[in-house]
Amino acid sequence: MVSVIVASPPVFGETVPMLEFAAGLVRRGHSVTALLGSRFAESARAAGARYVPLPENADYDDRLLLGANPERNALPPGPEQFNWDLTNVFVAGMNGQHEAVQRLLDEEPDAALLCTSLFVGAWPVALGAPGRRPRRWVSVAAAAICAGDDATTVFGPLPGLRGEEAVRAHRAANAEFHAMLTSTTSAARDRLTELGATEPVPDFYTAVYSLPDVVAALTVPEFDFPRVAPTPAFTYAGILPPHPGNDPRKPPWWDELDGERPVVVVTQGTTANGDLTQLLEPTLLALADMDVLVIATVCRDVSALGIDPPANARVAEYVPFDSLLPRADLLITNGGAGGTQTALAAGVPVVMCGTTEEKPMNAARVAYHRLGIDLKTATPSREQIVEAVTTVLGDPSYREAVRRVSASYAAHDPITTVEALLR
């Protein structure tokens, strides 16, 4: 038995995978303490873990901080918003996270730490600040891998280059990416200095992937870019299965998913769904005259929809992806790593419409491997949506490429992988 602290910033997309790991480790007989945001207390206890809340200065509601924050939403998608997110959502919790981890390690000095890659509470001690180190520190990268090397940038290999010319270009592009996040790195350095760190602080994402003992990325090599050589402390773990729904009843339209016409699922995810006019509503209107069945998952009260659903659309607050995606032919999404890869694992091509956080990096992978189409916008036009849907549904090469990646997902077991890494 291993004693494990499972920790995450209080962000839905970061926390849900850690709850799955907590439950899986508990089922295998390990002692799990869940250090999570207060809104996840009940879920942590349901997983069988001992729940410990994040301190008040590291706890918040990400739906307000990310989804409905006028300061954030006033920033253009891209470097400014990305820096704002990293600084205000993740770096800002460092002091409270550090204090909480130290209290738990004082109780159980031999505990291992399993946390998301953007949980920064173990950074201070790793960089020389006073305190205890966990016996083993395993970081789970739930979002896109934001690391390049001599063979690729964080957005993929640069086209048309070979040999030393490609190496020089990739190094320059990767240096530019780190420079783009200078304000985030500076904010992290300030907090680390406050907490007594004595060693040089790397660039933010260099620290993300170099400080833990090992990084388990929730993806497969076939959904990553080709690399010269992943570091020995980097493991592709696959993805967790989609969480099954709690309601065993099927929607009244479930029998329509009978294969008579293609099924297109559209979602804006669980966080970036404050403005349904960006993607969900345009998709419903764009596909209204096509011979497809559109399933729109709003991930909030369906009354937020500002239009009447067309005759070929079915709208729900939530439909479990584990049941829905095996019956789907296409997913239209704003490109979060979890939903995108869940679709690919189910053999479903994707149309990507995301420009914030790590979503462009997920979209770049989809385009690179021809697993769907990247529209390179969060607000596609009706014409763009129709063309993309027509192209993917009409070209079997997309589904064939997805089948190959799907087989790799099926061959990975992330809970078994992470359990082994914790020992």
Short mmCIF file of C-alpha atoms in Angstrom, two decimals, residues 15-404:
data_model
loop_
_atom_site.label_atom_id
_atom_site.label_comp_id
_atom_site.label_asym_id
_atom_site.label_seq_id
_atom_site.Cartn_x
_atom_site.Cartn_y
_atom_site.Cartn_z
CA THR A 15 -9.69 18.07 -10.91
CA VAL A 16 -11.91 15.50 -12.62
CA PRO A 17 -8.98 13.32 -13.79
CA MET A 18 -7.49 13.43 -10.30
CA LEU A 19 -10.79 12.25 -8.80
CA GLU A 20 -10.65 9.30 -11.19
CA PHE A 21 -7.09 8.51 -10.12
CA ALA A 22 -8.08 8.84 -6.47
CA ALA A 23 -10.95 6.39 -6.92
CA GLY A 24 -8.79 3.96 -8.88
CA LEU A 25 -6.01 3.98 -6.28
CA VAL A 26 -8.50 3.51 -3.44
CA ARG A 27 -9.98 0.49 -5.25
CA ARG A 28 -6.47 -0.98 -5.42
CA GLY A 29 -5.97 -0.64 -1.69
CA HIS A 30 -3.93 2.55 -1.42
CA SER A 31 -4.44 5.27 1.19
CA VAL A 32 -5.49 8.47 -0.60
CA THR A 33 -5.80 12.01 0.72
CA ALA A 34 -7.46 14.38 -1.76
CA LEU A 35 -6.26 17.98 -1.55
CA LEU A 36 -8.84 19.72 -3.74
CA GLY A 37 -11.13 22.72 -4.03
CA SER A 38 -14.18 22.90 -1.76
CA ARG A 39 -16.67 22.35 -4.61
CA PHE A 40 -15.17 18.87 -5.09
CA ALA A 41 -15.42 17.73 -1.45
CA GLU A 42 -18.40 15.44 -1.96
CA SER A 43 -16.86 13.88 -5.08
CA ALA A 44 -13.58 13.22 -3.25
CA ARG A 45 -15.36 11.46 -0.41
CA ALA A 46 -17.45 9.47 -2.90
CA ALA A 47 -14.17 8.28 -4.42
CA GLY A 48 -13.22 6.85 -1.03
CA ALA A 49 -10.51 9.41 -0.31
CA ARG A 50 -9.92 11.42 2.82
CA TYR A 51 -10.80 14.96 1.79
CA VAL A 52 -8.66 17.96 2.78
CA PRO A 53 -9.70 21.38 1.43
CA LEU A 54 -7.28 23.71 -0.27
CA PRO A 55 -6.63 26.80 1.88
CA GLU A 56 -8.88 29.75 1.22
CA ASN A 57 -6.13 31.64 -0.62
CA ALA A 58 -5.80 28.75 -3.10
CA ASP A 59 -9.50 27.92 -3.48
CA TYR A 60 -11.89 29.56 -5.93
CA ASP A 61 -14.69 28.78 -8.36
CA ASP A 62 -13.16 28.42 -11.81
CA ARG A 63 -16.56 29.01 -13.42
CA LEU A 64 -16.37 32.60 -12.17
CA LEU A 65 -12.64 33.10 -12.60
CA LEU A 66 -12.48 31.68 -16.13
CA GLY A 67 -15.95 31.50 -17.61
CA ALA A 68 -17.58 34.74 -16.50
CA ASN A 69 -14.75 37.11 -15.64
CA PRO A 70 -15.00 40.49 -17.41
CA GLU A 71 -11.31 41.28 -16.81
CA ARG A 72 -10.24 38.04 -18.47
CA ASN A 73 -12.82 38.18 -21.23
CA ALA A 74 -11.71 41.69 -22.19
CA LEU A 75 -8.32 40.28 -23.21
CA PRO A 76 -7.88 38.98 -26.75
CA PRO A 77 -7.34 35.24 -27.12
CA GLY A 78 -3.66 34.48 -27.39
CA PRO A 79 -0.62 35.41 -25.27
CA GLU A 80 -2.34 38.04 -23.10
CA GLN A 81 -5.21 35.78 -22.06
CA PHE A 82 -2.94 32.75 -21.72
CA ASN A 83 -0.61 34.64 -19.37
CA TRP A 84 -3.62 35.91 -17.40
CA ASP A 85 -4.92 32.37 -16.97
CA LEU A 86 -1.61 30.87 -15.91
CA THR A 87 -0.87 33.70 -13.48
CA ASN A 88 -4.29 34.20 -11.90
CA VAL A 89 -5.60 30.65 -11.97
CA PHE A 90 -2.48 28.58 -11.30
CA VAL A 91 0.51 30.59 -10.05
CA ALA A 92 -1.70 32.57 -7.65
CA GLY A 93 -2.42 29.44 -5.63
CA MET A 94 1.23 28.56 -4.99
CA ASN A 95 1.51 29.82 -1.40
CA GLY A 96 -1.63 28.08 -0.18
CA GLN A 97 -0.84 24.88 -2.05
CA HIS A 98 2.69 24.81 -0.63
CA GLU A 99 1.44 25.30 2.94
CA ALA A 100 -1.18 22.56 2.55
CA VAL A 101 1.27 20.06 1.06
CA GLN A 102 3.75 20.73 3.88
CA ARG A 103 1.08 20.15 6.54
CA LEU A 104 0.16 16.82 4.95
CA LEU A 105 3.81 15.76 4.64
CA ASP A 106 4.36 16.65 8.30
CA GLU A 107 1.55 14.17 9.09
CA GLU A 108 2.84 11.50 6.70
CA PRO A 109 6.48 12.12 5.69
CA ASP A 110 6.54 9.01 3.49
CA ALA A 111 3.59 10.10 1.33
CA ALA A 112 3.86 10.38 -2.44
CA LEU A 113 2.38 13.31 -4.33
CA LEU A 114 0.19 12.80 -7.38
CA CYS A 115 -0.91 16.13 -8.81
CA THR A 116 -1.75 17.83 -12.06
CA SER A 117 1.11 19.46 -13.90
CA LEU A 118 -0.30 22.93 -13.11
CA PHE A 119 -0.43 22.31 -9.37
CA VAL A 120 2.58 24.36 -8.26
CA GLY A 121 2.54 23.61 -4.53
CA ALA A 122 5.61 21.35 -4.72
CA TRP A 123 7.72 23.81 -6.68
CA PRO A 124 9.13 25.82 -3.74
CA VAL A 125 10.83 22.87 -1.97
CA ALA A 126 12.03 21.47 -5.30
CA LEU A 127 13.79 24.80 -5.86
CA GLY A 128 15.44 25.03 -2.45
CA ALA A 129 12.77 26.44 -0.13
CA PRO A 130 12.57 24.97 3.38
CA GLY A 131 10.26 22.00 3.77
CA ARG A 132 9.72 18.34 3.09
CA ARG A 133 9.85 16.71 -0.31
CA PRO A 134 7.29 14.00 -1.10
CA ARG A 135 8.75 10.50 -1.29
CA ARG A 136 7.78 10.45 -4.97
CA TRP A 137 6.31 13.25 -7.07
CA VAL A 138 4.26 12.20 -10.10
CA SER A 139 2.78 14.98 -12.19
CA VAL A 140 -0.19 14.31 -14.46
CA ALA A 141 -0.36 16.44 -17.62
CA ALA A 142 -4.09 16.57 -18.30
CA ALA A 143 -3.87 19.32 -20.93
CA ALA A 144 -1.85 19.54 -24.13
CA ILE A 145 1.90 19.05 -23.80
CA CYS A 146 3.37 22.56 -23.97
CA ALA A 147 6.91 21.48 -24.73
CA GLY A 148 8.91 21.51 -27.92
CA ASP A 149 12.28 20.08 -28.82
CA ASP A 150 14.62 20.06 -31.81
CA ALA A 151 12.03 18.18 -33.89
CA THR A 152 8.95 20.25 -33.10
CA THR A 153 7.45 23.39 -31.65
CA VAL A 154 4.57 23.31 -29.17
CA PHE A 155 2.30 23.76 -32.20
CA GLY A 156 3.97 21.07 -34.30
CA PRO A 157 6.94 20.74 -36.68
CA LEU A 158 7.59 23.73 -38.92
CA PRO A 159 6.79 22.76 -42.52
CA GLY A 160 9.30 22.60 -45.34
CA LEU A 161 12.44 22.40 -43.18
CA ARG A 162 14.96 19.60 -42.76
CA GLY A 163 18.23 18.87 -40.98
CA GLU A 164 20.08 21.62 -39.16
CA GLU A 165 17.80 24.28 -40.64
CA ALA A 166 14.81 22.62 -38.95
CA VAL A 167 16.66 22.27 -35.65
CA ARG A 168 17.60 25.97 -35.60
CA ALA A 169 14.08 27.03 -36.52
CA HIS A 170 12.47 24.83 -33.85
CA ARG A 171 14.86 26.10 -31.19
CA ALA A 172 14.08 29.69 -32.11
CA ALA A 173 10.31 29.07 -32.08
CA ASN A 174 10.49 27.30 -28.73
CA ALA A 175 12.51 30.15 -27.24
CA GLU A 176 9.87 32.56 -28.55
CA PHE A 177 7.15 30.50 -26.84
CA HIS A 178 8.94 30.72 -23.49
CA ALA A 179 9.49 34.45 -24.00
CA MET A 180 5.76 34.87 -24.66
CA LEU A 181 5.15 33.63 -21.10
CA THR A 182 7.69 35.93 -19.43
CA SER A 183 5.08 37.59 -17.22
CA THR A 184 3.88 34.19 -15.94
CA THR A 185 7.44 33.09 -15.22
CA SER A 186 8.11 36.38 -13.40
CA ALA A 187 5.01 35.93 -11.25
CA ALA A 188 6.12 32.41 -10.34
CA ARG A 189 9.64 33.62 -9.49
CA ASP A 190 8.25 36.33 -7.20
CA ARG A 191 6.22 33.80 -5.22
CA LEU A 192 9.06 31.32 -5.08
CA THR A 193 11.36 34.02 -3.70
CA GLU A 194 8.77 34.83 -1.02
CA LEU A 195 8.71 31.17 -0.01
CA GLY A 196 12.48 30.90 0.25
CA ALA A 197 13.49 29.20 -3.01
CA THR A 198 17.23 29.47 -3.58
CA GLU A 199 17.77 27.75 -6.94
CA PRO A 200 17.32 29.38 -10.35
CA VAL A 201 13.72 29.26 -11.56
CA PRO A 202 13.33 27.87 -15.07
CA ASP A 203 10.87 29.18 -17.62
CA PHE A 204 7.34 28.31 -16.53
CA TYR A 205 6.73 25.31 -18.78
CA THR A 206 10.30 24.10 -18.40
CA ALA A 207 9.57 23.92 -14.67
CA VAL A 208 6.25 22.16 -15.32
CA TYR A 209 8.00 19.24 -17.04
CA SER A 210 11.42 19.19 -15.32
CA LEU A 211 10.73 19.59 -11.60
CA PRO A 212 8.60 16.47 -10.87
CA ASP A 213 10.21 13.05 -10.59
CA VAL A 214 8.11 11.90 -13.53
CA VAL A 215 5.39 13.34 -15.77
CA ALA A 216 2.52 11.12 -16.88
CA ALA A 217 0.86 12.73 -19.88
CA LEU A 218 -2.79 11.81 -20.42
CA THR A 219 -2.34 11.14 -24.11
CA VAL A 220 -0.68 8.67 -26.49
CA PRO A 221 2.35 9.09 -28.77
CA GLU A 222 0.06 8.95 -31.81
CA PHE A 223 -1.62 12.18 -30.67
CA ASP A 224 1.64 13.96 -29.98
CA PHE A 225 4.09 15.54 -32.39
CA PRO A 226 7.23 13.59 -33.35
CA ARG A 227 10.05 14.33 -30.95
CA VAL A 228 13.79 13.74 -31.06
CA ALA A 229 13.65 11.88 -27.76
CA PRO A 230 11.16 12.36 -24.92
CA THR A 231 12.93 12.71 -21.58
CA PRO A 232 13.27 9.54 -19.47
CA ALA A 233 10.98 11.13 -16.87
CA PHE A 234 8.13 11.48 -19.37
CA THR A 235 5.50 8.77 -19.84
CA TYR A 236 2.53 8.54 -22.20
CA ALA A 237 -0.23 7.13 -20.00
CA GLY A 238 -3.27 7.16 -22.30
CA ILE A 239 -6.58 8.71 -21.26
CA LEU A 240 -9.05 7.94 -18.53
CA PRO A 241 -12.38 6.53 -19.67
CA PRO A 242 -15.23 9.04 -19.81
CA HIS A 243 -17.10 9.32 -16.54
CA PRO A 244 -20.40 7.43 -16.77
CA GLY A 245 -23.57 9.40 -16.14
CA ASN A 246 -25.42 9.05 -12.86
CA ASP A 247 -28.83 8.96 -14.52
CA PRO A 248 -29.51 5.52 -16.04
CA ARG A 249 -32.45 6.85 -18.03
CA LYS A 250 -31.83 7.61 -21.69
CA PRO A 251 -33.17 10.83 -23.25
CA PRO A 252 -36.48 10.36 -25.10
CA TRP A 253 -34.68 10.79 -28.44
CA TRP A 254 -32.06 8.09 -27.74
CA ASP A 255 -33.56 5.61 -30.21
CA GLU A 256 -32.92 8.11 -33.00
CA LEU A 257 -29.20 7.30 -32.66
CA ASP A 258 -29.82 4.24 -34.81
CA GLY A 259 -27.40 4.95 -37.65
CA GLU A 260 -30.10 6.01 -40.07
CA ARG A 261 -28.39 9.38 -40.52
CA PRO A 262 -25.02 10.71 -39.35
CA VAL A 263 -24.87 11.93 -35.76
CA VAL A 264 -22.99 15.18 -35.13
CA VAL A 265 -22.28 16.14 -31.50
CA VAL A 266 -21.47 19.74 -30.60
CA THR A 267 -20.26 21.08 -27.27
CA GLN A 268 -18.45 24.07 -25.81
CA GLY A 269 -17.28 22.07 -22.81
CA THR A 270 -17.80 22.66 -19.11
CA THR A 271 -16.03 26.02 -18.69
CA ALA A 272 -16.03 28.10 -21.89
CA ASN A 273 -19.78 27.87 -22.35
CA GLY A 274 -20.78 31.31 -21.12
CA ASP A 275 -21.50 32.54 -24.66
CA LEU A 276 -23.28 29.91 -26.71
CA THR A 277 -23.31 32.20 -29.74
CA GLN A 278 -19.63 31.37 -30.29
CA LEU A 279 -20.03 27.77 -31.43
CA LEU A 280 -23.10 25.88 -30.25
CA GLU A 281 -25.81 28.11 -31.68
CA PRO A 282 -24.03 28.72 -35.04
CA THR A 283 -23.60 24.96 -35.43
CA LEU A 284 -27.29 24.29 -34.83
CA LEU A 285 -28.25 26.91 -37.39
CA ALA A 286 -25.58 25.87 -39.92
CA LEU A 287 -26.59 22.21 -39.91
CA ALA A 288 -30.37 22.79 -39.79
CA ASP A 289 -30.81 21.87 -43.47
CA MET A 290 -28.36 18.96 -43.56
CA ASP A 291 -29.45 15.33 -43.35
CA VAL A 292 -27.77 14.80 -39.98
CA LEU A 293 -28.93 14.47 -36.38
CA VAL A 294 -27.29 17.12 -34.21
CA ILE A 295 -26.86 16.48 -30.48
CA ALA A 296 -25.98 19.66 -28.58
CA THR A 297 -24.69 19.26 -25.02
CA VAL A 298 -24.94 22.66 -23.33
CA CYS A 299 -23.22 21.71 -20.02
CA ARG A 300 -25.46 24.27 -18.31
CA ASP A 301 -29.19 24.90 -18.11
CA VAL A 302 -30.68 24.47 -21.58
CA SER A 303 -32.63 27.70 -21.09
CA ALA A 304 -29.34 29.48 -21.84
CA LEU A 305 -29.81 28.59 -25.51
CA GLY A 306 -30.83 31.76 -27.31
CA ILE A 307 -32.48 30.10 -30.33
CA ASP A 308 -35.15 27.52 -30.95
CA PRO A 309 -33.45 24.21 -31.82
CA PRO A 310 -33.94 23.21 -35.47
CA ALA A 311 -36.01 20.12 -36.25
CA ASN A 312 -32.91 17.93 -36.70
CA ALA A 313 -31.36 18.94 -33.34
CA ARG A 314 -31.69 17.53 -29.85
CA VAL A 315 -30.46 19.68 -26.96
CA ALA A 316 -29.52 18.45 -23.49
CA GLU A 317 -27.76 19.91 -20.48
CA TYR A 318 -25.50 16.87 -20.36
CA VAL A 319 -25.23 13.50 -22.07
CA PRO A 320 -22.57 11.02 -20.87
CA PHE A 321 -19.91 10.80 -23.57
CA ASP A 322 -19.26 7.15 -22.75
CA SER A 323 -22.73 6.34 -24.08
CA LEU A 324 -23.07 9.04 -26.73
CA LEU A 325 -19.77 9.08 -28.63
CA PRO A 326 -19.80 5.41 -29.75
CA ARG A 327 -23.02 6.32 -31.60
CA ALA A 328 -21.60 9.54 -33.10
CA ASP A 329 -19.97 10.23 -36.47
CA LEU A 330 -18.40 13.61 -35.68
CA LEU A 331 -17.67 15.89 -32.72
CA ILE A 332 -17.58 19.67 -33.09
CA THR A 333 -15.77 21.12 -30.08
CA ASN A 334 -13.87 24.13 -28.82
CA GLY A 335 -10.99 21.76 -28.26
CA GLY A 336 -10.34 20.84 -24.65
CA ALA A 337 -7.94 17.91 -24.33
CA GLY A 338 -10.37 15.68 -22.44
CA GLY A 339 -13.33 15.89 -24.81
CA THR A 340 -11.18 15.83 -27.94
CA GLN A 341 -9.27 12.72 -26.96
CA THR A 342 -12.37 10.96 -25.63
CA ALA A 343 -13.89 11.35 -29.09
CA LEU A 344 -10.75 10.05 -30.81
CA ALA A 345 -10.59 7.08 -28.46
CA ALA A 346 -14.20 6.30 -29.43
CA GLY A 347 -13.22 6.42 -33.12
CA VAL A 348 -14.91 9.77 -33.80
CA PRO A 349 -13.24 12.51 -35.95
CA VAL A 350 -13.35 16.09 -34.68
CA VAL A 351 -13.82 19.63 -35.93
CA MET A 352 -11.81 21.96 -33.71
CA CYS A 353 -12.91 25.53 -32.92
CA GLY A 354 -10.72 26.77 -30.05
CA THR A 355 -8.32 29.69 -29.59
CA THR A 356 -7.84 29.95 -25.82
CA GLU A 357 -5.70 28.12 -23.21
CA GLU A 358 -4.07 25.03 -24.74
CA LYS A 359 -6.88 24.45 -27.25
CA PRO A 360 -4.88 25.63 -30.31
CA MET A 361 -2.23 23.03 -29.45
CA ASN A 362 -4.85 20.29 -29.38
CA ALA A 363 -6.24 21.55 -32.68
CA ALA A 364 -2.76 21.58 -34.22
CA ARG A 365 -2.37 17.91 -33.32
CA VAL A 366 -5.72 17.06 -34.88
CA ALA A 367 -4.72 18.79 -38.12
CA TYR A 368 -1.20 17.31 -38.15
CA HIS A 369 -2.48 13.74 -37.87
CA ARG A 370 -5.55 14.35 -40.10
CA LEU A 371 -7.95 13.33 -37.34
CA GLY A 372 -10.35 16.09 -38.33
CA ILE A 373 -10.25 19.77 -39.25
CA ASP A 374 -8.93 22.79 -37.36
CA LEU A 375 -11.03 25.85 -38.21
CA LYS A 376 -8.55 28.10 -36.33
CA THR A 377 -11.32 30.19 -34.80
CA ALA A 378 -13.60 30.04 -31.77
CA THR A 379 -16.40 31.70 -33.70
CA PRO A 380 -16.76 29.86 -37.01
CA SER A 381 -19.19 31.03 -39.66
CA ARG A 382 -22.07 28.87 -40.83
CA GLU A 383 -20.24 28.34 -44.11
CA GLN A 384 -17.10 27.12 -42.35
CA ILE A 385 -19.10 24.69 -40.23
CA VAL A 386 -21.01 23.25 -43.19
CA GLU A 387 -17.86 22.85 -45.25
CA ALA A 388 -15.97 21.15 -42.41
CA VAL A 389 -18.82 18.75 -41.59
CA THR A 390 -19.34 17.90 -45.26
CA THR A 391 -15.63 17.29 -45.77
CA VAL A 392 -15.07 15.05 -42.74
CA LEU A 393 -18.24 13.01 -43.20
CA GLY A 394 -17.53 12.59 -46.91
CA ASP A 395 -13.86 11.60 -46.68
CA PRO A 396 -13.28 8.17 -45.10
CA SER A 397 -9.56 8.89 -44.61
CA TYR A 398 -10.37 10.95 -41.52
CA ARG A 399 -12.17 8.08 -39.79
CA GLU A 400 -9.44 5.65 -40.85
CA ALA A 401 -6.78 7.87 -39.26
CA VAL A 402 -8.87 8.10 -36.09
CA ARG A 403 -9.19 4.30 -35.95
CA ARG A 404 -5.41 3.97 -35.82
#
